[in-house]
Coordinates of C-alpha atoms and ligand atoms in Angstrom, one line a residue:
M1 CA -7.2 -7.5 10.7
P2 CA -6.0 -4.2 9.2
R3 CA -5.5 -4.3 5.5
Q4 CA -2.1 -3.8 3.9
I5 CA -1.1 -0.6 2.2
P6 CA -1.0 -1.4 -1.5
A7 CA 2.0 -0.7 -3.8
L8 CA 1.6 1.2 -7.1
S9 CA 3.0 -1.9 -8.9
D10 CA -0.1 -3.8 -7.8
F11 CA -2.3 -1.8 -10.3
R12 CA -3.0 -2.2 -14.0
R13 CA -5.1 0.8 -14.9
I14 CA -4.3 4.0 -13.1
V15 CA -5.9 7.5 -13.3
V16 CA -3.6 10.3 -12.3
K17 CA -5.4 13.5 -11.3
V18 CA -3.4 16.7 -11.4
G19 CA -4.6 19.8 -9.6
S20 CA -4.4 23.3 -11.1
S21 CA -2.1 24.6 -8.4
L22 CA 0.5 22.1 -9.4
L23 CA 0.3 22.7 -13.1
V24 CA 0.0 26.5 -13.1
D25 CA 2.5 28.8 -11.5
N26 CA 0.1 31.6 -10.8
I27 CA 2.8 34.2 -10.0
A28 CA 4.6 33.7 -13.3
G29 CA 1.3 32.9 -15.0
R30 CA 2.5 29.9 -16.9
L31 CA 2.7 26.1 -16.7
N32 CA 5.3 24.4 -14.4
L33 CA 6.9 22.6 -17.4
D34 CA 9.8 21.0 -15.5
W35 CA 7.5 19.4 -13.0
L36 CA 5.1 18.3 -15.7
A37 CA 8.0 16.7 -17.6
S38 CA 9.0 14.8 -14.4
L39 CA 5.4 13.5 -14.1
A40 CA 5.4 12.5 -17.7
D41 CA 8.6 10.5 -17.1
D42 CA 6.8 8.6 -14.3
I43 CA 3.7 8.0 -16.4
A44 CA 5.9 6.7 -19.3
Q45 CA 7.7 4.3 -16.9
M46 CA 4.4 2.8 -15.8
H47 CA 3.0 2.8 -19.3
R48 CA 6.1 0.8 -20.4
E49 CA 5.4 -1.7 -17.7
H50 CA 2.1 -2.5 -19.5
R51 CA -0.1 -0.4 -17.4
D52 CA -3.0 1.7 -18.8
M53 CA -2.5 5.3 -17.8
L54 CA -5.1 8.0 -17.8
V55 CA -4.7 11.7 -16.8
V56 CA -7.4 14.0 -15.4
S57 CA -5.8 17.4 -15.7
S58 CA -7.2 20.6 -14.2
G59 CA -5.6 23.9 -15.0
A60 CA -7.6 25.2 -18.0
I61 CA -9.3 28.0 -16.1
A62 CA -6.1 28.9 -14.1
L63 CA -4.0 29.0 -17.2
G64 CA -6.6 30.9 -19.3
R65 CA -6.9 33.5 -16.6
A66 CA -3.1 33.9 -16.5
V67 CA -2.9 34.3 -20.3
L68 CA -5.8 36.7 -20.3
K69 CA -4.4 38.6 -17.2
L70 CA -7.8 38.4 -15.5
G71 CA -6.4 38.8 -12.0
S72 CA -7.1 36.6 -9.0
G73 CA -10.6 37.6 -7.8
A74 CA -13.8 35.6 -8.1
M75 CA -15.1 35.2 -11.7
K76 CA -18.5 35.0 -13.2
L77 CA -19.4 31.7 -14.9
E78 CA -19.0 33.1 -18.4
D79 CA -15.6 34.5 -17.5
S80 CA -14.4 31.1 -16.2
Q81 CA -15.8 29.4 -19.3
G82 CA -14.0 31.9 -21.5
A83 CA -10.8 31.5 -19.5
A84 CA -11.1 27.7 -19.8
A85 CA -11.5 27.9 -23.6
V86 CA -8.2 29.8 -23.8
G87 CA -6.4 27.6 -21.2
Q88 CA -7.6 24.2 -22.5
I89 CA -5.9 24.6 -25.8
A90 CA -2.6 25.3 -24.3
L91 CA -3.1 22.6 -21.7
A92 CA -3.9 19.9 -24.3
R93 CA -1.0 20.9 -26.5
T94 CA 1.4 20.7 -23.5
W95 CA 0.2 17.3 -22.5
S96 CA 0.4 16.0 -26.0
E97 CA 4.0 17.3 -26.2
V98 CA 5.3 16.0 -22.8
L99 CA 3.8 12.6 -23.3
G100 CA 4.8 12.6 -27.0
K101 CA 8.5 13.0 -25.9
H102 CA 8.2 9.5 -24.5
G103 CA 6.5 8.1 -27.6
M104 CA 3.0 8.2 -26.0
T105 CA 0.0 9.5 -27.8
A106 CA -2.4 11.8 -25.9
G107 CA -6.1 11.9 -26.6
Q108 CA -8.1 14.8 -25.2
V109 CA -11.5 13.9 -23.7
L110 CA -13.7 16.7 -22.4
V111 CA -16.7 15.5 -20.3
T112 CA -19.5 17.0 -18.3
L113 CA -21.3 15.7 -15.3
Q114 CA -24.1 14.4 -17.6
D115 CA -21.7 12.4 -19.6
T116 CA -20.8 10.3 -16.6
E117 CA -24.3 10.1 -15.2
E118 CA -26.7 9.5 -18.1
R119 CA -26.4 5.9 -19.2
R120 CA -26.1 6.4 -22.9
R121 CA -23.5 9.1 -22.7
Y122 CA -21.7 7.2 -20.0
L123 CA -21.4 4.1 -22.2
N124 CA -20.3 6.3 -25.1
A125 CA -17.6 8.1 -23.1
R126 CA -16.6 4.8 -21.6
S127 CA -16.1 3.1 -25.0
T128 CA -14.1 6.0 -26.3
I129 CA -11.8 5.8 -23.4
A130 CA -11.6 2.0 -23.8
R131 CA -10.6 2.4 -27.4
L132 CA -7.9 5.0 -26.6
L133 CA -6.5 2.6 -24.1
E134 CA -6.6 -0.3 -26.6
W135 CA -4.5 1.9 -28.9
R136 CA -2.1 2.4 -25.9
A137 CA -2.9 6.2 -26.0
V138 CA -3.2 8.2 -22.8
P139 CA -6.6 9.8 -22.4
V140 CA -6.1 13.3 -21.0
I141 CA -9.4 14.3 -19.5
N142 CA -10.9 17.5 -18.1
E143 CA -14.4 18.9 -17.6
N144 CA -15.8 20.5 -20.7
D145 CA -15.9 23.8 -18.8
T146 CA -17.0 25.9 -21.8
V147 CA -20.3 24.2 -22.2
A148 CA -21.1 23.1 -18.7
T149 CA -23.7 25.4 -17.1
N150 CA -23.9 25.9 -13.3
E151 CA -26.4 23.1 -12.9
I152 CA -24.4 20.5 -14.8
R153 CA -20.9 21.4 -13.6
Y154 CA -18.7 19.1 -11.6
G155 CA -17.1 22.2 -10.3
D156 CA -14.1 20.2 -9.2
N157 CA -11.9 17.7 -10.9
D158 CA -11.5 15.5 -7.8
R159 CA -15.0 14.1 -8.2
L160 CA -14.7 14.1 -12.0
A161 CA -11.6 12.0 -11.7
A162 CA -13.3 9.6 -9.4
R163 CA -16.2 9.2 -11.8
V164 CA -13.8 8.7 -14.7
A165 CA -11.8 6.1 -12.7
T166 CA -14.9 4.0 -12.0
M167 CA -16.2 4.5 -15.5
A168 CA -12.9 3.3 -17.0
S169 CA -12.7 0.4 -14.5
A170 CA -9.4 1.7 -13.2
D171 CA -8.1 -0.1 -10.2
L172 CA -6.4 3.0 -8.8
L173 CA -7.0 6.8 -8.7
V174 CA -4.0 8.9 -7.7
L175 CA -4.9 12.4 -6.6
L176 CA -1.8 14.6 -6.8
S177 CA -2.4 17.8 -4.9
D178 CA -0.7 20.4 -2.8
V179 CA -1.3 18.4 0.3
D180 CA 0.3 15.0 1.0
G181 CA -2.8 13.4 2.5
L182 CA -5.3 13.4 5.2
Y183 CA -4.6 14.7 8.8
D184 CA -6.9 14.5 11.8
A185 CA -6.8 18.4 12.0
P186 CA -5.7 21.1 9.5
P187 CA -1.9 20.7 9.5
A188 CA -1.3 24.4 8.7
E189 CA -2.9 25.5 12.0
N190 CA -2.2 22.6 14.2
K191 CA 1.4 21.4 14.6
E192 CA 0.1 18.3 16.5
A193 CA -2.1 17.2 13.6
K194 CA -1.7 13.5 13.1
F195 CA -1.3 12.0 9.6
I196 CA -3.6 9.2 8.5
P197 CA -1.9 6.8 6.1
L198 CA -4.7 4.4 5.6
V199 CA -8.5 4.8 5.5
E200 CA -10.3 1.5 5.2
R201 CA -13.8 3.0 5.4
I202 CA -15.0 6.5 5.2
T203 CA -16.7 7.1 8.5
P204 CA -18.3 10.3 9.8
A205 CA -15.1 10.8 11.8
I206 CA -13.0 10.7 8.6
E207 CA -15.4 13.2 7.0
R208 CA -15.0 15.5 10.0
M209 CA -11.2 15.5 9.6
A210 CA -11.6 17.0 6.1
G211 CA -11.6 20.7 6.8
A212 CA -12.5 23.1 4.0
A213 CA -8.8 24.0 3.5
G214 CA -7.7 24.4 -0.1
S215 CA -5.2 26.5 -2.0
Q216 CA -6.2 29.5 -3.9
L217 CA -6.2 28.0 -7.4
S218 CA -7.8 24.7 -6.8
R219 CA -11.4 24.3 -5.9
G220 CA -10.8 21.0 -4.3
G221 CA -10.0 21.2 -0.6
M222 CA -9.9 18.0 1.4
Q223 CA -13.7 17.8 1.4
T224 CA -13.9 17.2 -2.3
K225 CA -11.1 14.6 -2.0
I226 CA -13.2 12.7 0.5
E227 CA -16.2 13.0 -1.8
A228 CA -14.0 11.6 -4.6
A229 CA -12.8 8.8 -2.3
K230 CA -16.4 7.8 -1.7
I231 CA -17.2 7.6 -5.4
A232 CA -14.0 5.8 -6.2
T233 CA -14.1 3.2 -3.4
Q234 CA -17.8 2.5 -3.9
G235 CA -17.0 1.8 -7.6
G236 CA -14.2 -0.7 -6.8
T237 CA -11.3 1.7 -7.3
H238 CA -8.7 2.3 -4.6
M239 CA -7.6 5.9 -4.2
V240 CA -4.4 7.6 -2.9
I241 CA -3.8 11.3 -2.1
A242 CA -0.2 12.2 -2.5
S243 CA 1.8 15.4 -2.8
G244 CA 2.5 16.8 -6.2
R245 CA 4.9 19.3 -4.7
V246 CA 7.8 17.1 -5.5
A247 CA 9.4 16.2 -8.9
H248 CA 8.6 12.7 -10.0
P249 CA 5.6 12.4 -7.8
L250 CA 4.6 8.9 -8.8
A251 CA 8.1 7.6 -8.3
A252 CA 8.0 9.3 -4.9
I253 CA 5.0 7.2 -3.9
V254 CA 6.8 4.1 -5.1
A255 CA 9.8 5.1 -3.0
G256 CA 7.6 5.4 0.1
A257 CA 6.6 9.1 0.2
R258 CA 3.9 10.0 2.7
C259 CA 0.4 9.6 1.3
T260 CA -3.1 8.5 2.3
W261 CA -4.7 5.4 0.9
F262 CA -8.4 4.9 0.7
L263 CA -9.2 1.3 0.1
T264 CA -12.2 0.0 -1.8
P265 CA -14.3 -2.5 0.2
A266 CA -15.2 -4.1 -3.1
N267 CA -12.8 -6.9 -3.7
P268 CA -10.3 -5.4 -6.2
V269 CA -10.0 -8.8 -7.7
T270 CA -13.7 -8.6 -8.6
A271 CA -13.3 -5.2 -10.0
R272 CA -10.4 -6.4 -12.1
K273 CA -12.3 -9.3 -13.3
K274 CA -15.1 -7.0 -14.5
W275 CA -12.4 -5.3 -16.4
I276 CA -11.0 -8.5 -17.9
A277 CA -14.4 -9.8 -18.9
G278 CA -16.0 -6.5 -20.1
T279 CA -13.4 -4.2 -21.5
L280 CA -10.5 -6.1 -23.0
E281 CA -10.4 -7.4 -26.6
P282 CA -9.1 -10.9 -26.6
K283 CA -5.9 -11.2 -28.6
G284 CA -5.6 -15.0 -28.8
I285 CA -7.1 -18.3 -27.9
L286 CA -5.9 -21.0 -25.6
T287 CA -7.5 -24.4 -26.1
I288 CA -7.3 -26.6 -23.0
D289 CA -8.0 -30.2 -22.1
A290 CA -10.9 -31.5 -20.1
G291 CA -8.8 -31.9 -16.9
A292 CA -7.9 -28.2 -17.1
V293 CA -11.5 -27.2 -17.7
A294 CA -12.5 -29.0 -14.5
A295 CA -9.6 -27.4 -12.6
L296 CA -10.7 -23.9 -13.8
H297 CA -14.2 -24.6 -12.6
N298 CA -12.7 -25.5 -9.2
G299 CA -11.1 -22.1 -9.0
K300 CA -7.6 -23.2 -10.0
S301 CA -5.2 -21.4 -12.2
L302 CA -4.5 -22.5 -15.8
L303 CA -1.2 -24.3 -15.9
P304 CA 0.8 -24.8 -19.1
A305 CA 0.3 -28.6 -18.8
G306 CA -3.5 -28.2 -19.5
V307 CA -3.1 -26.2 -22.7
I308 CA -3.3 -28.1 -25.9
R309 CA -3.3 -25.4 -28.5
V310 CA -2.2 -21.7 -28.7
D311 CA -3.7 -19.4 -31.4
G312 CA -3.3 -15.7 -32.2
S313 CA -0.5 -13.3 -31.5
F314 CA -0.5 -11.9 -28.1
A315 CA 1.9 -10.3 -25.7
R316 CA 2.3 -11.0 -22.0
G317 CA -0.6 -9.4 -20.1
D318 CA -3.0 -9.5 -23.0
A319 CA -6.5 -10.9 -22.7
V320 CA -7.1 -14.3 -24.2
L321 CA -10.1 -16.6 -24.7
I322 CA -9.9 -19.9 -23.1
R323 CA -11.8 -22.7 -24.9
G324 CA -12.5 -26.3 -23.9
P325 CA -11.5 -29.3 -26.1
D326 CA -14.8 -29.0 -28.0
G327 CA -14.2 -25.3 -28.8
T328 CA -16.7 -23.8 -26.4
E329 CA -15.5 -20.7 -24.4
V330 CA -14.8 -21.6 -20.8
A331 CA -13.2 -18.4 -19.5
R332 CA -11.3 -15.2 -20.4
G333 CA -8.1 -14.2 -18.7
L334 CA -4.8 -12.3 -18.9
V335 CA -2.0 -14.5 -20.1
A336 CA 1.3 -14.6 -18.4
Y337 CA 3.4 -15.5 -21.5
D338 CA 3.5 -14.2 -25.0
A339 CA 2.2 -16.4 -27.8
E340 CA 5.5 -17.8 -28.8
D341 CA 6.6 -18.8 -25.3
A342 CA 3.1 -20.1 -24.5
A343 CA 3.3 -22.4 -27.6
K344 CA 6.7 -23.7 -26.4
I345 CA 5.5 -24.6 -22.9
R346 CA 2.0 -25.9 -23.7
G347 CA 1.4 -29.4 -22.4
C348 CA 4.5 -29.2 -20.2
P349 CA 4.8 -29.4 -16.4
S350 CA 5.5 -26.0 -14.8
A351 CA 8.7 -27.3 -13.4
E352 CA 10.1 -27.5 -16.9
I353 CA 9.4 -23.9 -17.8
L354 CA 12.9 -22.8 -16.9
S355 CA 14.7 -25.4 -19.0
I356 CA 12.4 -24.9 -22.0
L357 CA 12.4 -21.1 -22.1
G358 CA 15.7 -20.3 -20.4
F359 CA 14.0 -18.2 -17.8
G360 CA 11.7 -19.1 -14.9
G361 CA 8.4 -17.5 -15.7
R362 CA 5.2 -17.9 -13.8
A363 CA 4.0 -21.3 -12.9
A364 CA 0.5 -20.5 -14.3
M365 CA -0.2 -19.7 -17.9
V366 CA -3.2 -17.7 -16.6
H367 CA -3.3 -17.0 -12.9
R368 CA -6.7 -17.5 -11.2
D369 CA -6.9 -13.9 -10.1
D370 CA -6.7 -13.0 -13.8
L371 CA -9.3 -15.4 -14.9
V372 CA -13.0 -14.8 -15.4
M373 CA -15.2 -17.9 -15.9
G374 CA -18.1 -18.2 -18.2
G375 CA -18.3 -17.9 -21.9
S376 CA -20.6 -16.2 -24.4
Ligands
LIG401 N1 -11.9 22.0 -14.8 C1 -11.2 23.1 -14.2 C2 -10.0 23.6 -15.0 O1 -9.5 22.8 -15.8 C3 -10.6 22.7 -12.8 C4 -11.5 22.3 -11.8 C5 -10.7 22.0 -10.5 O2 -9.8 22.7 -10.2 O3 -11.0 21.0 -9.8 O4 -9.6 24.7 -14.9

């Protein structure tokens, strides 16, 4: 049975990768600020809806080269690195400003290939990003172009974004680019080219469809996007390629704009559970009765009726520890009510939630998809 195309609202932690050609107007030699502001609006909206948002932003080299008036020809490594040094400062400041207008804090993270491949560095980069997300900051990530030598370069931010997405246990990577997705032939040359909205598995046929086409500024043609899709989907992260040639590009995806989805064969629930168990700091404790402990072991959701005590101050969607009547940890999960409401409905049948709270929330206090069994 073909799998469904997901909706952006299904995801909790999203990496948005922005290509150089979208950010930098190479004729005017400056950033496309209006477009960037519209993207920041979209990011802010999703951030307000309790999603963790991360940005992988290219554009340092393109911007530096424009500022330095280096022309458009091929550049030597040290020229690109120098250009990146100039461009990255402006890029970081701009992201900090556009996100700051919405009350979001940006944190710059510059990484090299080694940082995502060597275990110790990987763990370090991962915990820095996790901490930024706990603070509700938006990590703005790029390759550390000025120190990366040829041998340790990513070379393109599509693959970097895919690594970052799996490293951060994101459940979705959005690649915004100057193409709106994958076609079975290069659409510029072939008017009959057929659009592919959904890729469930990256087969050799899919790889063949990815021509080498790319715009002048970005190094990433469709081939690097397919490479990125492989890394992301193998790591339990869905990926979508969508056009960044429109204002409000994320809202456009929500509204049904054409895009290509690559689905991870890994069960996204499993990937999310990894995230719940490993990354999130529990904000409170739910103590549950023996009947609820048994129900949880049978794969059921935690209902308010089984909760005997609520401790801590947490908001809806926060991680909580779930303890049995004797205090041992049984599970961790994302709670569907804030602490105050959870305390009001504890011990009550779900059918009474509406009359107690004045609104009909979820039947489960912690849904089974948001639960990870096993304590420490
Ligand atoms: N890291 C490069 C930059 O910021 C971009 C690489 C790419 O275009 O994928 O300029």
